[in-house]
Coordinates of C-alpha atoms in Angstrom, one line a residue:
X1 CA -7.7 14.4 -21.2
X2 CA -7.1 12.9 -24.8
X3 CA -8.7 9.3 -23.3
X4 CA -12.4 10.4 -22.4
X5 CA -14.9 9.1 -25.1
X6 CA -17.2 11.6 -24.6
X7 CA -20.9 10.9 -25.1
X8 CA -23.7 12.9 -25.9
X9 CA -23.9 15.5 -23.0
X10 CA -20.5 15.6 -23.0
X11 CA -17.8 15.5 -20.4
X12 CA -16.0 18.6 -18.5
X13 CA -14.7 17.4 -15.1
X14 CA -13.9 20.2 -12.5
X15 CA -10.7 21.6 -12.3
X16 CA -9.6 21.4 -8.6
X17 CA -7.6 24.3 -8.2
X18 CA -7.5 27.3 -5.8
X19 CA -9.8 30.5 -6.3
X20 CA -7.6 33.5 -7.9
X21 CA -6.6 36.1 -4.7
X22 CA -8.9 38.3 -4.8
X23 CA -9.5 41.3 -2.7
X24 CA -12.9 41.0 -1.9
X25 CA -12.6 37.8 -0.9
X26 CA -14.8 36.8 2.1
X27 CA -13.4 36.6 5.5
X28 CA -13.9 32.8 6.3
X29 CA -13.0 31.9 10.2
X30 CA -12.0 28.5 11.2
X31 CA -12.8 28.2 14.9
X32 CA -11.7 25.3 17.2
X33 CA -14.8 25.3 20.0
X34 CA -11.9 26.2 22.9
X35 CA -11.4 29.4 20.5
X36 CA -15.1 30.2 20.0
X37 CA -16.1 32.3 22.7
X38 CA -12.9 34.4 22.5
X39 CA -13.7 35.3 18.7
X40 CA -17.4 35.8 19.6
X41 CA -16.4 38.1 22.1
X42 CA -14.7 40.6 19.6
X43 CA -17.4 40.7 17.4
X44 CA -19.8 43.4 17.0
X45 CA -23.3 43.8 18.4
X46 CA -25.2 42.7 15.8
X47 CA -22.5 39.8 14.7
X48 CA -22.6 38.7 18.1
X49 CA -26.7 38.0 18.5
X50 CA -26.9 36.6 14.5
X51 CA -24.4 33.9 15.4
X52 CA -26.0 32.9 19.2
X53 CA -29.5 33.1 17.3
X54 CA -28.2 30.7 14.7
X55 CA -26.5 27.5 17.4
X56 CA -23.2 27.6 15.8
X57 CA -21.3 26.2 18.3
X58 CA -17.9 25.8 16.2
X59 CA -18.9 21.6 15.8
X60 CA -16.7 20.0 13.4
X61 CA -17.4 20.9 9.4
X62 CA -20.8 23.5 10.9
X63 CA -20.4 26.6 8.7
X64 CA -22.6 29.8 9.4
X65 CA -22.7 33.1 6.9
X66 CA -22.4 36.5 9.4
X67 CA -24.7 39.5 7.3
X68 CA -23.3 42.8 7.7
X69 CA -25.9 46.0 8.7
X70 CA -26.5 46.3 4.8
X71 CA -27.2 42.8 4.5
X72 CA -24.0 41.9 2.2
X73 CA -21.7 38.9 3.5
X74 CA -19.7 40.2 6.5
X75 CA -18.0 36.5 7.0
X76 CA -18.4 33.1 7.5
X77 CA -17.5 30.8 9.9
X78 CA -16.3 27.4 10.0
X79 CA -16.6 24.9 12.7
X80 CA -13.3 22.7 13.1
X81 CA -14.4 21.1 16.4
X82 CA -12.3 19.8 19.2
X83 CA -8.9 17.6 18.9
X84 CA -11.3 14.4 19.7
X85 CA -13.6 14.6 17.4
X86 CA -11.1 15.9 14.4
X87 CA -9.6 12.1 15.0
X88 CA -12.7 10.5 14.6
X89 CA -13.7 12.5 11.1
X90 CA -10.5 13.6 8.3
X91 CA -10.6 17.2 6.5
X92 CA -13.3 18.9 8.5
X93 CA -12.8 22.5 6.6
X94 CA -14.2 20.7 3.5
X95 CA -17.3 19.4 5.6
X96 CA -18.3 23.0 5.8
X97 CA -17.1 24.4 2.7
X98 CA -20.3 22.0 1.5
X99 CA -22.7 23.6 3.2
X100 CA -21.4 27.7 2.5
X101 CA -23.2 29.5 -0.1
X102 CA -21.7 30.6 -3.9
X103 CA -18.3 33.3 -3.5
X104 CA -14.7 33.2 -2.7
X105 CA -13.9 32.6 0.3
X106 CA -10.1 33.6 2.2
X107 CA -9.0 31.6 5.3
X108 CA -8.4 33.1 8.8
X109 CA -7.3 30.7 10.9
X110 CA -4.1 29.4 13.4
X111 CA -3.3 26.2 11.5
X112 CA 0.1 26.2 9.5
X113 CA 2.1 23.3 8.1
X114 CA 0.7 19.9 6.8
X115 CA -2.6 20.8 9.1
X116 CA -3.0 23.7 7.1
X117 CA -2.2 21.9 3.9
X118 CA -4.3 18.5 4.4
X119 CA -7.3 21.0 4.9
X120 CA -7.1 22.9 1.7
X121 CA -6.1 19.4 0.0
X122 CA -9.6 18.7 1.7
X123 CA -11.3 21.6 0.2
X124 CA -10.2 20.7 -3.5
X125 CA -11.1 17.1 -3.1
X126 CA -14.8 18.2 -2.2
X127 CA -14.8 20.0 -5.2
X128 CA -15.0 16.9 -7.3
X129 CA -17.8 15.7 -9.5
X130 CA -18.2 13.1 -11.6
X131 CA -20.9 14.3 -14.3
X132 CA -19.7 12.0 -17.5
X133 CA -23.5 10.8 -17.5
X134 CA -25.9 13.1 -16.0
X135 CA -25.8 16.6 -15.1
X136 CA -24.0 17.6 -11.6
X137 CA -24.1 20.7 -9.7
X138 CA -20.5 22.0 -9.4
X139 CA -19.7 23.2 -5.5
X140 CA -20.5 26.8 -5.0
X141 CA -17.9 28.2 -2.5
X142 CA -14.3 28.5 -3.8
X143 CA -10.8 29.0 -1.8
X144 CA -8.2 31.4 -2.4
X145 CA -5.1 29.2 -1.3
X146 CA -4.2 30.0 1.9
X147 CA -1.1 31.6 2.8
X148 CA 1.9 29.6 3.9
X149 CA 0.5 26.8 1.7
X150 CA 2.6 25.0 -1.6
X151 CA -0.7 26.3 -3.9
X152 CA 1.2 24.5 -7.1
X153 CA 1.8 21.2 -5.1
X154 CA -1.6 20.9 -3.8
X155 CA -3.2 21.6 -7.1
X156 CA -0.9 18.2 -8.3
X157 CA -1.7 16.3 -5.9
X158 CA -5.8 17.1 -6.2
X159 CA -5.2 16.4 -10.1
X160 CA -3.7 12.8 -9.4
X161 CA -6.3 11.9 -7.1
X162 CA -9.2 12.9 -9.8
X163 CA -7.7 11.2 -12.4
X164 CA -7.9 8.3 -9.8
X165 CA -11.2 8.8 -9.0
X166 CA -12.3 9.4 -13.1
X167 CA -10.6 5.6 -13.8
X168 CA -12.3 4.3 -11.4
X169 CA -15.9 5.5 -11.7
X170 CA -15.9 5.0 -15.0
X171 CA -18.0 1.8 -15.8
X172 CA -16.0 -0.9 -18.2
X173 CA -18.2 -0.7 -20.9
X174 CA -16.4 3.1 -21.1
X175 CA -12.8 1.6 -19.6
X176 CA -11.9 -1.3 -20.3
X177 CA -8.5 -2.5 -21.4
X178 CA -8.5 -0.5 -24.7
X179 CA -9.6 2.9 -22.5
X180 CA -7.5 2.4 -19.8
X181 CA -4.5 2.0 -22.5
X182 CA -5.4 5.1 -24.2
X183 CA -6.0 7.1 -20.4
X184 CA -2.2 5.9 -19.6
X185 CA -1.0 6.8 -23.2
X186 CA -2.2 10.1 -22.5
X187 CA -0.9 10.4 -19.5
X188 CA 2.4 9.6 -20.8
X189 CA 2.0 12.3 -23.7
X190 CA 1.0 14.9 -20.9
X191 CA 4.8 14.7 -19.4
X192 CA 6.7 13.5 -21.9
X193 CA 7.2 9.7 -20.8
X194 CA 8.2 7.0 -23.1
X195 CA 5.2 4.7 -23.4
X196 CA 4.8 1.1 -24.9
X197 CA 1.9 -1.8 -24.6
X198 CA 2.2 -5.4 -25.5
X199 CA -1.0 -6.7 -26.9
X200 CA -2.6 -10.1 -26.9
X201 CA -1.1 -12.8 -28.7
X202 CA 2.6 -11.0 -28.5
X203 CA 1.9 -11.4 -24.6
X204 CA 3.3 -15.7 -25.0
X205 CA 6.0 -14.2 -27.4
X206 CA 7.3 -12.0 -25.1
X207 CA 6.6 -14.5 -22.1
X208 CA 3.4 -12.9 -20.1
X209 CA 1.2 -16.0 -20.2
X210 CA -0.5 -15.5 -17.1
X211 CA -1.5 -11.9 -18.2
X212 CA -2.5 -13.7 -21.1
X213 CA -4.1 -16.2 -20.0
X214 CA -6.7 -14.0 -17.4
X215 CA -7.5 -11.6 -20.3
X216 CA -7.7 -14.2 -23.3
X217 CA -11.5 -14.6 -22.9
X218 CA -12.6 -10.9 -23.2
X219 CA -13.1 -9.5 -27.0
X220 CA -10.8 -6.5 -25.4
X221 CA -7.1 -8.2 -25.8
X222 CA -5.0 -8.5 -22.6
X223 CA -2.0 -6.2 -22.5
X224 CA 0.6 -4.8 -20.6
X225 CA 0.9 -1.1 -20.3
X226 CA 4.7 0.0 -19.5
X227 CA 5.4 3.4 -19.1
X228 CA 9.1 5.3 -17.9
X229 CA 9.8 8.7 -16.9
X230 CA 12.9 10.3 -15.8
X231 CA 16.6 9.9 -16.3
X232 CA 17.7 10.3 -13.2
X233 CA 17.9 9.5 -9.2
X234 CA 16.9 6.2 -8.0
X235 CA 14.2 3.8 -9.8
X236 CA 10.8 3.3 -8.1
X237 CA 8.4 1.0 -10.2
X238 CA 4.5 1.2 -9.8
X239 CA 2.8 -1.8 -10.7
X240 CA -1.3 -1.6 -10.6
X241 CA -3.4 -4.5 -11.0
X242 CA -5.5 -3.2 -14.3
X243 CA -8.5 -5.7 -14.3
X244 CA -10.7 -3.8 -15.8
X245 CA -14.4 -5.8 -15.0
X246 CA -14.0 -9.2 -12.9
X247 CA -16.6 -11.4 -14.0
X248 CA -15.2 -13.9 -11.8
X249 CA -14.3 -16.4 -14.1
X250 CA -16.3 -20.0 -14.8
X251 CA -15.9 -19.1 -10.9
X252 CA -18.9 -16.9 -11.6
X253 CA -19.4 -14.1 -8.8
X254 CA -23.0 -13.8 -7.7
X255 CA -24.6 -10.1 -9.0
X256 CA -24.5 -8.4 -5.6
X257 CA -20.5 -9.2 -5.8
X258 CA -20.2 -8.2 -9.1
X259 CA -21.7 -4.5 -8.8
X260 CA -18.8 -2.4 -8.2
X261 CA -16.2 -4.9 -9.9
X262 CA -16.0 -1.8 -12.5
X263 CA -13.5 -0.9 -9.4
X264 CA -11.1 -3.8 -9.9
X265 CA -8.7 -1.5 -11.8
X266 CA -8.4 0.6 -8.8
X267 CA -4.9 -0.6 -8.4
X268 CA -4.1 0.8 -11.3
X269 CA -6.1 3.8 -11.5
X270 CA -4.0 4.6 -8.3
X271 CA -0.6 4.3 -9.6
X272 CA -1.5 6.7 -12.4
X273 CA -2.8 9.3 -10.3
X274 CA 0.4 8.8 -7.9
X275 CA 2.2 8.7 -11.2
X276 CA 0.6 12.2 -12.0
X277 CA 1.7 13.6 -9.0
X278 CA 5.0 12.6 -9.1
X279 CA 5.7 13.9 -12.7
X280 CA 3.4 17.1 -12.2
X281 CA 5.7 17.6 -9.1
X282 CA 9.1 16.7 -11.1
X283 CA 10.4 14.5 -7.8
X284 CA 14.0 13.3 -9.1
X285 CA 13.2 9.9 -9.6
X286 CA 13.2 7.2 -12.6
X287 CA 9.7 6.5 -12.9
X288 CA 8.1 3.5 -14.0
X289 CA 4.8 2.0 -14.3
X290 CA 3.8 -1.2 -15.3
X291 CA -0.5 -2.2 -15.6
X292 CA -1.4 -5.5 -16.7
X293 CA -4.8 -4.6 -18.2
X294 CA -6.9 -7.3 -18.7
X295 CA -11.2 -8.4 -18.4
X296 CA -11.8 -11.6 -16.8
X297 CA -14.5 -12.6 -18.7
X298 CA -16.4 -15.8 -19.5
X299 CA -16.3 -17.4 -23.2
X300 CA -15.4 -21.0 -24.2
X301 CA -11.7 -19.7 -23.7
X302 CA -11.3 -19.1 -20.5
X303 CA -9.0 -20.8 -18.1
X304 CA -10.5 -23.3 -15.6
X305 CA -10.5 -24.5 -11.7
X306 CA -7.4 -27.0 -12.0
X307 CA -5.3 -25.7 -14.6
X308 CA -1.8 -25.5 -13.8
X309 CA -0.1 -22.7 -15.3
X310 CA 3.5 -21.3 -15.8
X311 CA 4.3 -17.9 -15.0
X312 CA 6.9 -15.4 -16.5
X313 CA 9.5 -16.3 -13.6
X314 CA 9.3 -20.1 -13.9
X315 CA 6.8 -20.8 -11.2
X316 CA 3.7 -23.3 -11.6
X317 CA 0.6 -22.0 -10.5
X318 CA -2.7 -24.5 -9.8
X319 CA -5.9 -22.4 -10.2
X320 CA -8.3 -23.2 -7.2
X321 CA -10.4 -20.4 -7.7
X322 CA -10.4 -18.3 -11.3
X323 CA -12.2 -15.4 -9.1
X324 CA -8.3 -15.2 -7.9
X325 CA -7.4 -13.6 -11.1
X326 CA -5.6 -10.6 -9.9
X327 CA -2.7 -11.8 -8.3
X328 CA -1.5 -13.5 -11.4
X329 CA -1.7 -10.8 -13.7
X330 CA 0.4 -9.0 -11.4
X331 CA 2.7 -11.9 -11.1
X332 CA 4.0 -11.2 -14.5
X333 CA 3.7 -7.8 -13.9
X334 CA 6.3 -7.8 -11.0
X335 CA 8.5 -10.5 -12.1
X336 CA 9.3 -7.8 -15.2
X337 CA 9.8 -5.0 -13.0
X338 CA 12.4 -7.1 -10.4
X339 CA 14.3 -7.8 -13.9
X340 CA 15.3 -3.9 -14.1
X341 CA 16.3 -3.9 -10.6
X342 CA 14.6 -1.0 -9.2
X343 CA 15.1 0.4 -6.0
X344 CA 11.7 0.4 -4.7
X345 CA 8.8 -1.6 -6.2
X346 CA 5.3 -1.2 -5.3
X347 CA 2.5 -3.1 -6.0
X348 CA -1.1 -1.6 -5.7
X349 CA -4.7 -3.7 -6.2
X350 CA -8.1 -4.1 -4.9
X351 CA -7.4 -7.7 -4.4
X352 CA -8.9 -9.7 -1.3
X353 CA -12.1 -9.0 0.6
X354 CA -10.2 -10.0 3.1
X355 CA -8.5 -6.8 3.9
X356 CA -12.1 -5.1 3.6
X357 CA -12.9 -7.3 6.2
X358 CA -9.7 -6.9 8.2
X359 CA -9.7 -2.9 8.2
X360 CA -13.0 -1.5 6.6
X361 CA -13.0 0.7 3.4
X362 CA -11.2 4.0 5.3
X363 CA -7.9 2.2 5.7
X364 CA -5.2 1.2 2.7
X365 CA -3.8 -2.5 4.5
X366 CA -0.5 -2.8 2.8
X367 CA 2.7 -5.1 3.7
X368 CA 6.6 -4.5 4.0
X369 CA 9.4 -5.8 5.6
X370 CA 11.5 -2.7 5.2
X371 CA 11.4 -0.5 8.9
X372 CA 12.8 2.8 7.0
X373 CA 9.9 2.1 4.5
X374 CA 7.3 1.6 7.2
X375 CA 8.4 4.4 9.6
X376 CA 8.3 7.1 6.2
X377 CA 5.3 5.8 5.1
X378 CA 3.5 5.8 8.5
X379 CA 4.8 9.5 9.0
X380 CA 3.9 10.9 5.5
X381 CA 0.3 8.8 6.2
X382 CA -0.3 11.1 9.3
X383 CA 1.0 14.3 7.5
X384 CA -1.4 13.6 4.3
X385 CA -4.2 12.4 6.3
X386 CA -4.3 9.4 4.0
X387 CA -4.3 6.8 6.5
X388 CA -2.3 3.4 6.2
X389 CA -2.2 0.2 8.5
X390 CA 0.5 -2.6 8.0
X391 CA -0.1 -6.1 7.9
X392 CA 2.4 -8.9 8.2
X393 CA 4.0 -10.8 5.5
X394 CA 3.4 -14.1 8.1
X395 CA 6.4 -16.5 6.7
X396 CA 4.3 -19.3 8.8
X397 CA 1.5 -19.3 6.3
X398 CA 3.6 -19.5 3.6
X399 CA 2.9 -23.5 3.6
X400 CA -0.9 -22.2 2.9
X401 CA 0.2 -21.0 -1.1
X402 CA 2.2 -24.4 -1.5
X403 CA -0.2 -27.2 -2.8
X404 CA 2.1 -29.7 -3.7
X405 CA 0.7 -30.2 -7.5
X406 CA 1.9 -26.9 -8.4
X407 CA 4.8 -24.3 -6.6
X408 CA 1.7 -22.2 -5.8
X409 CA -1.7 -21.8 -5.0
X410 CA -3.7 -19.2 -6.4
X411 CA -6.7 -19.8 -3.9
X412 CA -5.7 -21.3 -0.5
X413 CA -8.7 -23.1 0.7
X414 CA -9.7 -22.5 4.3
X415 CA -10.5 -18.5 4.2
X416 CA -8.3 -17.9 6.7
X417 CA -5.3 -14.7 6.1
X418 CA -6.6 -13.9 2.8
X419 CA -4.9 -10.5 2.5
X420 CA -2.0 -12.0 3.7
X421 CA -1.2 -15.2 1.7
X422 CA -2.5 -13.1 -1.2
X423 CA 1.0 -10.6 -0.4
X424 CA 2.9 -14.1 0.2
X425 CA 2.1 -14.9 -3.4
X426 CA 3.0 -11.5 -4.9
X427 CA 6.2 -11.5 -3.0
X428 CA 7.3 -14.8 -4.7
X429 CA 7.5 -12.9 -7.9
X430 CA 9.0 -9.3 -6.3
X431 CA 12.4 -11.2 -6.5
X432 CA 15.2 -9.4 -4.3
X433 CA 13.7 -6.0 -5.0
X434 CA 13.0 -4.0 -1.9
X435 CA 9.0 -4.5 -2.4
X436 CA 5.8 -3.4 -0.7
X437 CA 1.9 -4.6 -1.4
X438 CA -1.2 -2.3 -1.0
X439 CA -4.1 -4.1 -1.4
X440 CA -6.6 -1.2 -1.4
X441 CA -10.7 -1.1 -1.5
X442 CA -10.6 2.4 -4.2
X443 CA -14.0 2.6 -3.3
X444 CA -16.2 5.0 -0.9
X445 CA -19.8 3.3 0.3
X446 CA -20.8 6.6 1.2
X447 CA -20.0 10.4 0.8
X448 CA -17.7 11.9 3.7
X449 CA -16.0 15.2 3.5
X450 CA -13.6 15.6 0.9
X451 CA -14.4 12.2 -0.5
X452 CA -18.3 11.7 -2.5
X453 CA -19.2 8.6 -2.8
X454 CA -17.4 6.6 -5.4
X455 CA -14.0 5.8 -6.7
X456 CA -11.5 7.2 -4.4
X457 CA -6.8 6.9 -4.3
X458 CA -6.1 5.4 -0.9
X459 CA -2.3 5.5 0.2
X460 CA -0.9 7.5 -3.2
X461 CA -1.1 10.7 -0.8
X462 CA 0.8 8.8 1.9
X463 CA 3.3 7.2 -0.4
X464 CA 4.0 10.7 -2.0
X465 CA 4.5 12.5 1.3
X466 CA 7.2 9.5 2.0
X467 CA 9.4 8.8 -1.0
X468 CA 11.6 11.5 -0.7
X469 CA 12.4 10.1 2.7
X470 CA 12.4 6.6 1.3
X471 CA 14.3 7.0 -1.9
X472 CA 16.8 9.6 -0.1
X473 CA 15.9 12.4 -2.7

């Protein structure tokens, strides 16, 4: 893509796409442990005493190379475990195609439908590296897309995620607001979607002062990124929080919690690779995608503990805590997008340690009151194994985000709820807009199958599988 400023060694991500068929292909088994024995038993002599030599006992993402008599690559086989442990641990095909040696590999196995699909999703995901900085060894063992599979789809979906992934592990001194402009500008040029910014001081003329006020202490300008596609079917509006390094504020974080704040535009780094998808995939839909893109930075400039500012939609906000800083960006943010009435409006943002602490890094938290919503996106989470968990929008707690100086509080004291009265807030400015919150972590603490340690889309998969069933399409 157009965006990536590419230093000295260059940049050439991986493109995640399916091996051409090929006749030589390798045979590569996927064996359940009940089914182990029974394909054992049909296999030759020799076959037969390699693989009991070797300990494969089919365990979840175990992979084994069979020789043939002349020493060439009979087959491989791929462990895929029993029901139990395949619910502890997600795309277990990718687990092994780690450890299988350089070819092309074809699959034999019984799985069909969205099993079958999640686990060649799975495959392409593992074959992601991020090598913008230093040399990376690209994965050896390639797939020929398995029959019965959407090959065209999958390849979509594995390009939104590492667009996703690219945002995000991208440090700010490469993405901040001005990159992550250009990255969305050229993801608008790629399909053919209209594409306009509003840029520092035009935010107050065009009434965005809480974007502006976040970003007006960084040298990069605030802005708001707004970008439409499609003509037709009903509207859905992403809105990702874009901050694109959180300093904190004067509410300076300590250094161990400002390490991986690069991440803080993982909100918005996942709405454009669920944006990707949906364009790549042409769902009938009118698109739209809003990013306030910001830095919270420190200079004499900066907004303060105890100012009480005035957002978009009217509201007074009294800043407890400028380490808060992402929920009013996307206050503005949302309070535009309920003005063009969508159908469905979504916000996505790494926004509270609280739902870290809530669910853990595997799980996107996110909050509706809409059952048809919940029940397609719970559905499509299962079928994209891209799991989900809803939290409540607590109406009790509301009273926490109401200080009495202001209409809101930014930074409810206490540290109870977080993730919660952090939705409450949002939903204030979603105005009568059908609207769910995902306040995602866009972050893996350590490699897994599939998934390398690093940036990572939580929920886009899930949200994709569910809007057709959502927006009736």
């Amino acid at each position: 893509l157009g965006w990536r400023q590419k230093p000295a060694k260059g940049y050439s991500p991986v493109d995640l796409k399916f091996a051409p068929a090929d006749a030589d292909a390798i045979p590569l088994y996927l064996l359940e442990v009940e089914a182990f024995d029974g394909w054992l038993a049909r296999q030759s002599a020799p076959a037969k005493a390699w693989v009991l030599q070797s300990g494969f006992a089919a365990a979840l993402g175990e992979a084994l190379t069979v020789p043939a008599t002349d020493g060439s690559m009979l087959c491989a086989i791929a462990g895929y475990g029993t029901a139990s442990a395949r619910k502890r641990a997600r795309f277990g095909l990718a687990g092994a195609a780690a450890k299988l040696p350089r070819g092309t590999y074809k699959l034999v196995s019984d799985l069909a439908g969205a099993q079958l699909e999640a686990e060649a999703l799975g495959w392409l995901l593992g074959q992601y590296i991020f090598d913008r900085y230093a040399e990376a060894k690209a994965p050896a063992a390639q797939l020929v897309a398995p029959e019965g599979v959407d090959a065209a789809r999958i390849e979509a979906i594995a390009k939104g995620e590492a667009l996703t992934r690219d945002l995000i592990n991208t440090p700010a001194n490469d993405m901040g607001p001005v990159a992550l402009e250009a990255a969305a500008s050229a993801l608008a040029q790629a399909h053919g979607a209209q594409f306009h910014v509003i840029r520092g001081e035009a935010l107050l003329d065009e009434n965005f002062p809480l974007i502006h006020t976040v970003g007006r202490a960084s040298d990069q300008a605030p802005r708001l990124i707004d970008m439409r596609w499609g003509e037709i079917g009903p509207k859905l509006t992403l809105v990702g929080k874009g901050v694109c390094f959180d300093t904190g504020g004067l509410n300076l974080k300590p250094g161990a919690s400002m390490a991986l704040m690069k991440k803080d535009m993982g909100g918005a780094a996942t709405v454009m690779g669920l944006a990707e998808m949906i364009m790549a995939l042409g769902l009938k839909v009118q698109l739209r995608v809003l990013i306030p893109a910001v830095e919270n930075a420190v200079s004499s400039s900066a907004f303060r503990p105890g100012d009480i500012l005035t957002s978009r939609q009217g509201l007074t906000v009294e800043i407890n805590n400028t380490d808060a800083e992402g929920r009013l960006v996307l206050a503005d943010a949302l309070s535009f997008g309920a003005e063009d009435t969508p159908d469905l409006m979504i916000s996505m943002a790494t926004l509270t340690g609280a739902a870290r602490v809530a669910v853990g890094p595997d799980l996107a938290p996110y909050f509706s009151d809409d059952s048809a919503f919940v029940s397609a996106l719970e559905a499509g989470a299962a079928r994209a194994q891209d799991p989900v968990w809803r939290l409540p929008f607590w109406e009790p707690y509301e009273a926490m985000i109401e200080p009495g100086i202001a209409d809101l509080d930014n930074a409810p004291s206490g540290g109870f709820a977080g993730c919660i009265t952090a939705a409450l807030f949002l939903r204030r400015f979603a105005g009568e807009t059908n609207y769910a919150h995902f306040d995602v972590y866009g972050w893996n603490p350590a490699a897994k199958p599939a998934r390398p340690k690093g940036g990572v889309g939580m929920a886009a998969r899930a949200l994709l599988e569910a809007l057709p069933v959502m927006l009736k399409l």
